Amino acid sequence: MTKLKPFWKILIFSLVFIASFLLFSVALYSFVKLPIFLLGEISLLLAVLLSTFVMMKLFEKKNFSDIGLKLTPETRLQIYFGLILGFVMIAIVVFPNALLGYYKYNFSPSDIFPQILEAISLFLIVAFAEEILFRGYPFQRAIDGTSPLVATLIFSSIFAIAHIQNPNINAIAILNIFLAGVWLSSAFIKTRSLWLPISLHFSWNFFQGYIFSLPVSGTKLIKPLLEVEIKEKNLISGGDFGPEASVLTSFVLITSTIFILKNEHLKNK
């Protein structure tokens, strides 16, 4: 069983994932009263956790944490690095737009609690679910069967396609989501750990969607901290899709990917 080629392992993972996702979705939608988007993300997380556990135990004969979730001496650095870098990146996109008047803010913050706790919970679920799915077992088996570059291109394309139905999406947004896939895949390849991509993903979404109160991949996922209006719909602001359709985002994603790959402090030990 352990001699199966990576392609077949990815296929089996996909079948287990789809079946478990449908099962968890039906169960949660039937018995839990939460927003539909949140139920979908919880179903996604539960399905990818179960699928990964099954594949790691049956086909790899390893522990679940060997997928890249072991706690090591480098874990704290990776988490801090991801949280700070994610904030800096989205700030580089938001501040010029605010200064130019493309994003108009009402600096009368809403009640911070419990919204901030809800935002942290939501974006943690999203980050863990999507990173374990797109940078976890199937991505790592694709590396085994091809190369890190080929696997990155394939899964970044799938990552972009998975967002193609989002509201107000356009060509630059699709490009940037693909670049985000490359960015997050590079974070895993550099560290051989999921902690850095999870931290980057969470930080980018949390600061973009809650603190800076802008759409995340074209959607408002939670009540934001501030009131903001996108006054100009152009290549710098990203229009109705938000910052992820901005050319500034293209720049920070490419720059950050290079920075991660060249950073000696993140080298896998």
PDB file of C-alpha atoms in Angstrom, residues 76-92 183 195-196 198-204 206-207 212 256 259-260:
ATOM      1  CA  ARG A  76       7.729  30.298  17.073  1.00  0.00           C
ATOM      2  CA  LEU A  77       9.964  32.213  14.653  1.00  0.00           C
ATOM      3  CA  GLN A  78       7.883  31.044  11.697  1.00  0.00           C
ATOM      4  CA  ILE A  79       4.614  32.139  13.330  1.00  0.00           C
ATOM      5  CA  TYR A  80       5.944  35.562  14.365  1.00  0.00           C
ATOM      6  CA  PHE A  81       7.580  36.032  10.979  1.00  0.00           C
ATOM      7  CA  GLY A  82       4.336  35.183   9.178  1.00  0.00           C
ATOM      8  CA  LEU A  83       2.170  37.437  11.346  1.00  0.00           C
ATOM      9  CA  ILE A  84       4.480  40.436  10.938  1.00  0.00           C
ATOM     10  CA  LEU A  85       5.171  39.955   7.238  1.00  0.00           C
ATOM     11  CA  GLY A  86       1.470  39.502   6.444  1.00  0.00           C
ATOM     12  CA  PHE A  87       0.671  42.794   8.192  1.00  0.00           C
ATOM     13  CA  VAL A  88       3.493  44.677   6.486  1.00  0.00           C
ATOM     14  CA  MET A  89       2.430  43.388   3.066  1.00  0.00           C
ATOM     15  CA  ILE A  90      -1.214  44.407   3.311  1.00  0.00           C
ATOM     16  CA  ALA A  91      -0.210  47.744   4.887  1.00  0.00           C
ATOM     17  CA  ILE A  92       1.966  48.495   1.833  1.00  0.00           C
ATOM     18  CA  TRP A 183       3.913  32.838  -2.189  1.00  0.00           C
ATOM     19  CA  TRP A 195       3.248  27.101  10.296  1.00  0.00           C
ATOM     20  CA  LEU A 196       4.692  29.856   8.115  1.00  0.00           C
ATOM     21  CA  ILE A 198      -0.747  29.387   7.888  1.00  0.00           C
ATOM     22  CA  SER A 199       0.544  32.459   9.742  1.00  0.00           C
ATOM     23  CA  LEU A 200       0.986  34.435   6.514  1.00  0.00           C
ATOM     24  CA  HIS A 201      -2.495  33.486   5.287  1.00  0.00           C
ATOM     25  CA  PHE A 202      -4.136  34.346   8.602  1.00  0.00           C
ATOM     26  CA  SER A 203      -2.295  37.647   8.994  1.00  0.00           C
ATOM     27  CA  TRP A 204      -3.064  38.837   5.459  1.00  0.00           C
ATOM     28  CA  PHE A 206      -7.195  39.292   9.358  1.00  0.00           C
ATOM     29  CA  PHE A 207      -5.555  42.663   8.819  1.00  0.00           C
ATOM     30  CA  PHE A 212      -8.316  47.553   7.494  1.00  0.00           C
ATOM     31  CA  SER A 256       7.640  38.711  -0.467  1.00  0.00           C
ATOM     32  CA  PHE A 259      12.296  37.586   0.331  1.00  0.00           C
ATOM     33  CA  ILE A 260      11.097  34.303   1.855  1.00  0.00           C
TER      34      ILE A 260
END
